Amino acid sequence: MAEESVFKEEDIPVFEPFTFTPEKFKEGVKTQGISNLTSSIVEMQAGTAAPGLFSYQTLRNGQAPLLNFLPGFKDLPIEDRKLTDEQILPFFTNVEDFGGEDGSGYLAFIEKAKRTAAPGTGMLAGAVAGAKAAAKLPIPHPLAKGAVILGGTVLGALTGDFLGRETSDFILGEEDPVIPSLQPMVNSAETLTYGISMLGTPWLLPTKTGSIGAVRVLDNFKKISMGRNADLAKKGYYDFDRALDIVAASEGLTNSLLTKALRAEKNVGLSRFIKPDPRKGPLSLRVLSGLEKGVAAAGKGARANPSATLITEGVAIGGASGGAFSAEVVFPGSDWWRLGFEVAGGGLPPLALKPILTGINKGARGAFDLFKRYASGDP
């Protein structure tokens, strides 16, 4: 048991907690280290108390007289009163340990999930609203249109996230930092909640191309550069049908793209293997066209295979959440490593799962078709 204290209860001051934001606390731990940060805070707080009541060292070795006045410590032997840095911080700061018991990780996870629900929902709503508003702007060039839609989506998402955070702080109060050992759970909860908020994204994607216009413009470009009698026209021969094709296909093409399409010629010699075929359109336009087709294909796939899409998205979200947890354990405080682990955790498991789900889906459809044939008496 601890030695009898010479201090009385009236000697214990009311400590004003040292307040951190989560970002400032993470920065402090990263730059100073948890021990140095805790030590400096304790020594500042000790300056407001009676001399000898406590110090960083006596809190660490369990001999601080202050512990005699804290619930659960007075009757403990010295060995059991020794405090770690993470146990000391909540006494003098707003850093949360959620009771420090076995269930504290679960409580930290739930708290962060609650706080992230509003920002996650706001981010999705803002992104959809921003994309729809930008898509309505009369911008003819697909590259400019794509950039504007992307900008509108990002701006809408950031605005929605900001408003969601403000709402969360208004309802739940300002967020407090957590002790470093709980930070992996907090990061995991944040990533998981954002992911769940975005779970409906595949079903919000368009099923047809046209929002950007890249596919249409590229098709028109090819109709001119690779259409009927295109080679003869480049050699100076006039063809009426060819002229009609050019007039019809030039819709949506800028003067620059139209000129490129008219002058595009097939690569010859080694250039065929080195340079992209100019008749197929500028590389930037081809990439944007591929993205537009890919988004439409994803939208169609989600609607055609809702169960497989939901499973795949769920696995990706869970993998990203696990990646956020792992990154904080291995590289604490690093946002870049967290992003890398989230991308890897969210991308690799679905890739491995896709062929399995495809096989299951085909097998299920085959079995259903076979059942229908037998049920109809036509095996």
Coordinates of C-alpha atoms in Angstrom, one line a residue:
M1 CA 0.0 0.0 0.0
A2 CA 1.0 3.6 -0.5
E3 CA 2.6 5.6 2.3
E4 CA 0.3 7.9 4.4
S5 CA 0.0 11.2 2.6
V6 CA 0.9 14.5 4.3
F7 CA -1.5 16.3 2.0
K8 CA -5.1 17.0 2.6
E9 CA -8.0 17.0 0.2
E10 CA -8.1 20.8 0.2
D11 CA -4.6 20.8 -1.2
I12 CA -5.8 19.2 -4.4
P13 CA -6.4 22.0 -7.0
V14 CA -9.0 21.9 -9.7
F15 CA -7.0 21.4 -12.9
E16 CA -7.9 23.2 -16.0
P17 CA -7.5 20.6 -18.8
F18 CA -4.9 21.3 -21.5
T19 CA -7.0 21.4 -24.7
F20 CA -5.9 19.8 -27.9
T21 CA -7.6 19.4 -31.3
P22 CA -7.1 16.0 -32.8
E23 CA -4.7 17.5 -35.4
K24 CA -2.6 19.4 -32.9
F25 CA -2.3 16.4 -30.6
K26 CA -1.2 14.1 -33.5
E27 CA 1.3 16.8 -34.5
G28 CA 2.6 17.0 -31.0
V29 CA 3.0 13.3 -30.6
K30 CA 4.8 13.1 -34.0
T31 CA 7.2 15.9 -33.3
Q32 CA 7.9 15.5 -29.5
G33 CA 7.1 11.9 -28.8
I34 CA 4.4 10.8 -26.4
S35 CA 6.7 10.8 -23.3
N36 CA 8.1 14.3 -23.9
L37 CA 4.7 15.7 -24.6
T38 CA 3.2 14.1 -21.5
S39 CA 6.1 15.2 -19.3
S40 CA 5.9 18.8 -20.4
I41 CA 2.1 19.0 -19.7
V42 CA 2.4 17.4 -16.3
E43 CA 5.2 19.8 -15.2
M44 CA 3.0 22.7 -16.3
Q45 CA 0.1 21.4 -14.3
A46 CA 2.3 20.7 -11.3
G47 CA 3.2 24.4 -11.2
T48 CA -0.4 25.1 -10.1
A49 CA -0.4 22.5 -7.3
A50 CA 1.3 22.3 -3.9
P51 CA 5.0 21.4 -4.2
G52 CA 5.6 17.6 -4.0
L53 CA 2.0 16.7 -4.7
F54 CA 3.0 15.1 -8.0
S55 CA 5.5 15.2 -10.9
Y56 CA 5.8 13.3 -14.1
Q57 CA 8.3 11.0 -12.5
T58 CA 6.3 10.2 -9.3
L59 CA 3.2 9.5 -11.5
R60 CA 5.2 7.1 -13.6
N61 CA 6.7 5.3 -10.5
G62 CA 3.4 5.3 -8.6
Q63 CA 4.7 7.4 -5.6
A64 CA 2.8 10.6 -6.3
P65 CA 0.7 11.7 -3.2
L66 CA -2.0 12.9 -5.7
L67 CA -2.8 9.3 -6.4
N68 CA -4.1 8.8 -2.8
F69 CA -7.0 11.2 -3.7
L70 CA -7.9 9.5 -7.0
P71 CA -10.6 6.8 -6.9
G72 CA -9.3 3.3 -7.1
F73 CA -5.6 4.2 -6.4
K74 CA -5.3 4.8 -2.6
D75 CA -5.3 1.2 -1.5
L76 CA -3.2 -0.1 -4.3
P77 CA 0.4 -1.2 -3.8
I78 CA 3.0 1.0 -5.4
E79 CA 3.6 -1.4 -8.3
D80 CA 0.0 -1.3 -9.3
R81 CA -0.1 2.5 -9.1
K82 CA 2.5 3.1 -11.8
L83 CA 0.9 5.1 -14.7
T84 CA 1.8 5.0 -18.3
D85 CA 1.9 8.2 -20.5
E86 CA -1.5 7.2 -21.9
Q87 CA -3.0 6.9 -18.4
I88 CA -1.6 10.2 -17.3
L89 CA -2.7 12.3 -20.3
P90 CA -6.5 12.1 -19.6
F91 CA -5.9 13.5 -16.1
F92 CA -4.6 16.8 -17.3
T93 CA -5.8 17.2 -20.9
N94 CA -8.9 16.6 -23.1
V95 CA -7.3 13.5 -24.6
E96 CA -9.8 10.6 -24.4
D97 CA -9.0 7.0 -23.3
F98 CA -12.7 6.0 -23.0
G99 CA -12.1 4.5 -19.5
G100 CA -8.9 2.7 -20.4
E101 CA -10.6 -0.7 -20.1
D102 CA -10.8 -3.6 -22.5
G103 CA -13.8 -2.1 -24.3
S104 CA -12.3 1.3 -24.8
G105 CA -11.3 0.4 -28.4
Y106 CA -14.9 -0.4 -29.2
L107 CA -16.2 2.8 -27.6
A108 CA -13.6 4.9 -29.6
F109 CA -14.7 3.1 -32.8
I110 CA -18.4 3.9 -32.1
E111 CA -17.8 7.5 -31.2
K112 CA -15.8 8.2 -34.4
A113 CA -18.4 6.4 -36.5
K114 CA -21.1 8.6 -35.0
R115 CA -19.1 11.7 -35.8
T116 CA -18.4 10.6 -39.4
A117 CA -21.9 9.7 -40.3
A118 CA -23.0 13.3 -41.1
P119 CA -19.8 14.2 -43.1
G120 CA -20.0 11.0 -45.1
T121 CA -23.6 11.6 -46.0
G122 CA -22.9 15.2 -46.8
M123 CA -20.0 14.3 -49.0
L124 CA -22.1 11.9 -51.1
A125 CA -25.0 14.3 -51.4
G126 CA -22.6 17.2 -52.3
A127 CA -20.7 15.2 -54.9
V128 CA -23.9 14.1 -56.6
A129 CA -25.3 17.7 -56.6
G130 CA -22.0 19.1 -57.8
A131 CA -21.7 16.6 -60.7
K132 CA -25.3 17.2 -61.8
A133 CA -25.0 21.0 -61.7
A134 CA -21.7 20.9 -63.6
A135 CA -23.1 18.5 -66.3
K136 CA -25.8 21.0 -67.2
L137 CA -23.4 23.7 -68.1
P138 CA -23.2 24.3 -71.9
I139 CA -19.6 23.5 -72.4
P140 CA -18.9 22.0 -75.9
H141 CA -15.4 20.7 -75.6
P142 CA -15.4 17.3 -73.8
L143 CA -12.0 17.9 -72.1
A144 CA -13.3 21.2 -70.6
K145 CA -16.6 19.6 -69.8
G146 CA -14.9 16.6 -68.1
A147 CA -12.7 19.0 -66.1
V148 CA -15.7 21.1 -65.0
I149 CA -17.7 18.0 -64.0
L150 CA -14.8 16.7 -62.0
G151 CA -14.3 20.1 -60.4
G152 CA -18.0 20.3 -59.5
T153 CA -18.0 16.8 -58.0
V154 CA -14.9 17.5 -55.9
L155 CA -16.2 21.0 -54.8
G156 CA -19.6 19.5 -54.0
A157 CA -18.1 16.7 -52.0
L158 CA -15.8 19.0 -50.0
T159 CA -18.7 21.4 -49.3
G160 CA -20.9 18.5 -48.2
D161 CA -18.2 17.1 -46.0
F162 CA -17.5 20.5 -44.3
L163 CA -21.2 21.1 -43.6
G164 CA -21.5 17.5 -42.3
R165 CA -18.6 18.1 -39.9
E166 CA -20.1 21.4 -38.7
T167 CA -23.4 19.6 -38.1
S168 CA -21.6 16.8 -36.2
D169 CA -19.8 19.3 -34.0
F170 CA -23.0 21.2 -33.3
I171 CA -24.8 18.1 -32.2
L172 CA -22.0 16.1 -30.5
G173 CA -19.7 19.0 -29.5
E174 CA -16.1 19.6 -30.5
E175 CA -14.1 16.4 -31.2
D176 CA -11.4 15.4 -28.6
P177 CA -8.2 13.5 -29.5
V178 CA -7.7 10.0 -28.4
I179 CA -4.7 8.3 -26.9
P180 CA -2.3 6.9 -29.5
S181 CA -3.2 3.2 -28.9
L182 CA -6.8 3.9 -29.8
Q183 CA -6.0 5.9 -33.0
P184 CA -6.0 2.8 -35.2
M185 CA -9.6 2.1 -34.2
V186 CA -10.6 5.7 -34.8
N187 CA -9.0 5.7 -38.3
S188 CA -10.7 2.4 -39.1
A189 CA -14.1 3.7 -38.0
E190 CA -13.7 6.9 -40.0
T191 CA -12.8 5.0 -43.3
L192 CA -15.5 2.4 -42.7
T193 CA -18.2 5.1 -42.1
Y194 CA -17.2 7.1 -45.2
G195 CA -17.2 3.9 -47.2
I196 CA -20.7 2.9 -46.0
S197 CA -21.9 6.4 -46.8
M198 CA -20.7 6.0 -50.4
L199 CA -22.0 2.4 -50.7
G200 CA -24.8 3.5 -53.1
T201 CA -22.5 5.2 -55.5
P202 CA -22.5 2.5 -58.2
W203 CA -26.2 2.8 -58.5
L204 CA -26.0 6.5 -58.9
L205 CA -23.7 6.3 -61.9
P206 CA -25.1 6.9 -65.4
T207 CA -25.9 3.9 -67.6
K208 CA -25.4 5.8 -70.8
T209 CA -22.5 7.8 -72.2
G210 CA -23.1 11.4 -73.1
S211 CA -22.7 13.5 -69.9
I212 CA -19.2 14.5 -71.0
G213 CA -19.6 14.1 -74.7
A214 CA -16.2 12.5 -75.3
V215 CA -17.5 9.3 -76.8
R216 CA -19.7 11.2 -79.3
V217 CA -16.9 13.6 -80.3
L218 CA -14.4 10.8 -80.7
D219 CA -16.8 8.8 -82.8
N220 CA -17.3 11.8 -85.0
F221 CA -13.5 12.3 -85.3
K222 CA -13.1 8.7 -86.5
K223 CA -15.9 9.1 -89.0
I224 CA -13.9 11.9 -90.6
S225 CA -10.3 10.5 -90.2
M226 CA -11.2 6.9 -91.0
G227 CA -14.5 7.2 -92.9
R228 CA -15.4 6.3 -96.5
N229 CA -12.8 7.3 -99.0
A230 CA -10.8 9.2 -96.3
D231 CA -7.4 8.2 -97.9
L232 CA -8.6 9.3 -101.4
A233 CA -9.7 12.6 -100.0
K234 CA -6.3 13.3 -98.5
K235 CA -4.8 12.7 -101.9
G236 CA -7.0 15.4 -103.4
Y237 CA -9.9 13.4 -104.8
Y238 CA -13.4 14.7 -104.2
D239 CA -16.2 12.4 -103.2
F240 CA -19.8 13.7 -102.5
D241 CA -20.6 11.0 -100.0
R242 CA -17.4 11.8 -98.2
A243 CA -18.3 15.5 -98.0
L244 CA -21.7 14.6 -96.5
D245 CA -19.9 12.4 -93.9
I246 CA -17.7 15.3 -92.9
V247 CA -20.6 17.8 -92.6
A248 CA -22.6 15.3 -90.5
A249 CA -19.7 14.3 -88.3
S250 CA -18.2 17.7 -87.7
E251 CA -21.0 18.4 -85.1
G252 CA -19.4 18.8 -81.8
L253 CA -15.9 19.1 -83.1
T254 CA -13.9 22.2 -82.6
N255 CA -12.0 23.7 -85.5
S256 CA -8.8 22.3 -84.1
L257 CA -10.2 18.8 -83.9
L258 CA -11.8 19.0 -87.3
T259 CA -8.5 20.0 -88.8
K260 CA -6.7 17.2 -87.1
A261 CA -9.3 14.7 -88.3
L262 CA -9.0 15.9 -91.9
R263 CA -5.2 15.7 -91.9
A264 CA -4.8 12.5 -89.9
E265 CA -2.9 9.8 -91.8
K266 CA -2.0 6.3 -91.0
N267 CA 1.4 5.7 -89.5
V268 CA 3.9 3.8 -91.7
G269 CA 7.1 2.0 -91.0
L270 CA 8.4 1.7 -87.4
S271 CA 6.2 4.6 -86.3
R272 CA 3.3 2.2 -86.4
F273 CA 4.8 0.5 -83.3
I274 CA 6.0 3.6 -81.5
K275 CA 3.4 6.3 -82.0
P276 CA -0.4 6.1 -81.4
D277 CA -2.5 6.1 -84.6
P278 CA -3.5 9.8 -85.2
R279 CA -6.6 8.6 -87.0
K280 CA -8.1 7.3 -83.8
G281 CA -8.1 10.7 -82.2
P282 CA -6.0 12.6 -79.7
L283 CA -4.8 10.5 -76.7
S284 CA -6.4 12.8 -74.1
L285 CA -9.8 12.5 -75.9
R286 CA -9.4 8.7 -76.1
V287 CA -8.6 8.4 -72.4
L288 CA -11.6 10.6 -71.5
S289 CA -13.8 8.6 -73.8
G290 CA -12.6 5.4 -72.1
L291 CA -13.5 6.8 -68.7
E292 CA -16.9 7.9 -69.9
K293 CA -17.6 4.4 -71.2
G294 CA -16.2 2.8 -68.1
V295 CA -18.5 4.9 -65.8
A296 CA -21.5 3.9 -67.9
A297 CA -20.5 0.2 -67.9
A298 CA -20.1 0.4 -64.1
G299 CA -23.5 1.9 -63.7
K300 CA -25.0 -0.9 -65.9
G301 CA -23.1 -3.6 -64.1
A302 CA -24.4 -2.4 -60.7
R303 CA -28.0 -2.5 -61.8
A304 CA -27.6 -5.8 -63.6
N305 CA -25.8 -7.5 -60.7
P306 CA -26.8 -5.8 -57.5
S307 CA -25.9 -8.6 -55.2
A308 CA -22.4 -9.1 -56.6
T309 CA -21.9 -5.3 -56.7
L310 CA -22.9 -5.0 -53.0
I311 CA -20.6 -7.8 -51.9
T312 CA -17.7 -6.4 -53.9
E313 CA -18.2 -2.8 -52.6
G314 CA -18.6 -4.2 -49.0
V315 CA -15.4 -6.1 -49.3
A316 CA -13.6 -3.0 -50.7
I317 CA -14.9 -0.9 -47.8
G318 CA -13.9 -3.4 -45.2
G319 CA -10.5 -3.8 -46.8
A320 CA -9.9 0.0 -46.9
S321 CA -11.0 0.2 -43.2
G322 CA -8.5 -2.6 -42.3
G323 CA -5.9 -0.8 -44.3
A324 CA -6.4 2.4 -42.3
F325 CA -6.1 0.4 -39.0
S326 CA -2.9 -1.3 -40.2
A327 CA -1.3 1.9 -41.5
E328 CA -1.7 3.6 -38.1
V329 CA -0.2 0.6 -36.3
V330 CA 2.8 0.3 -38.6
F331 CA 3.3 4.0 -39.6
P332 CA 1.6 6.0 -36.8
G333 CA 0.5 9.5 -37.8
S334 CA 1.3 9.2 -41.5
D335 CA -1.5 10.3 -43.8
W336 CA 0.4 9.2 -46.9
W337 CA 0.9 5.6 -45.6
R338 CA -2.7 5.6 -44.5
L339 CA -3.9 6.5 -48.0
G340 CA -1.7 3.9 -49.6
F341 CA -2.9 1.2 -47.2
E342 CA -6.5 2.2 -47.8
V343 CA -6.1 2.0 -51.6
A344 CA -4.4 -1.4 -51.4
G345 CA -6.9 -2.7 -48.8
G346 CA -9.8 -1.4 -50.8
G347 CA -8.6 -2.5 -54.2
L348 CA -6.9 -5.8 -53.9
P349 CA -9.5 -8.0 -52.2
P350 CA -12.3 -7.1 -54.7
L351 CA -9.9 -8.0 -57.6
A352 CA -9.3 -11.4 -56.1
L353 CA -13.0 -11.8 -55.3
K354 CA -14.3 -10.8 -58.7
P355 CA -13.7 -14.1 -60.6
I356 CA -15.2 -16.0 -57.8
L357 CA -18.4 -13.9 -57.8
T358 CA -18.5 -14.1 -61.6
G359 CA -18.3 -17.9 -61.4
I360 CA -21.0 -18.1 -58.7
N361 CA -23.2 -15.8 -60.6
K362 CA -22.9 -17.8 -63.9
G363 CA -23.5 -21.1 -62.0
A364 CA -26.6 -19.7 -60.3
R365 CA -28.0 -18.5 -63.6
G366 CA -27.2 -21.8 -65.3
A367 CA -29.0 -23.7 -62.5
F368 CA -32.0 -21.4 -62.6
D369 CA -32.2 -21.7 -66.4
L370 CA -32.0 -25.5 -66.1
F371 CA -34.7 -25.5 -63.4
K372 CA -37.0 -23.4 -65.7
R373 CA -36.5 -25.8 -68.6
Y374 CA -37.4 -28.8 -66.4
A375 CA -40.3 -27.0 -64.8
S376 CA -41.7 -26.2 -68.3
G377 CA -41.3 -29.8 -69.4
D378 CA -38.6 -28.9 -71.9
P379 CA -35.3 -30.4 -70.6

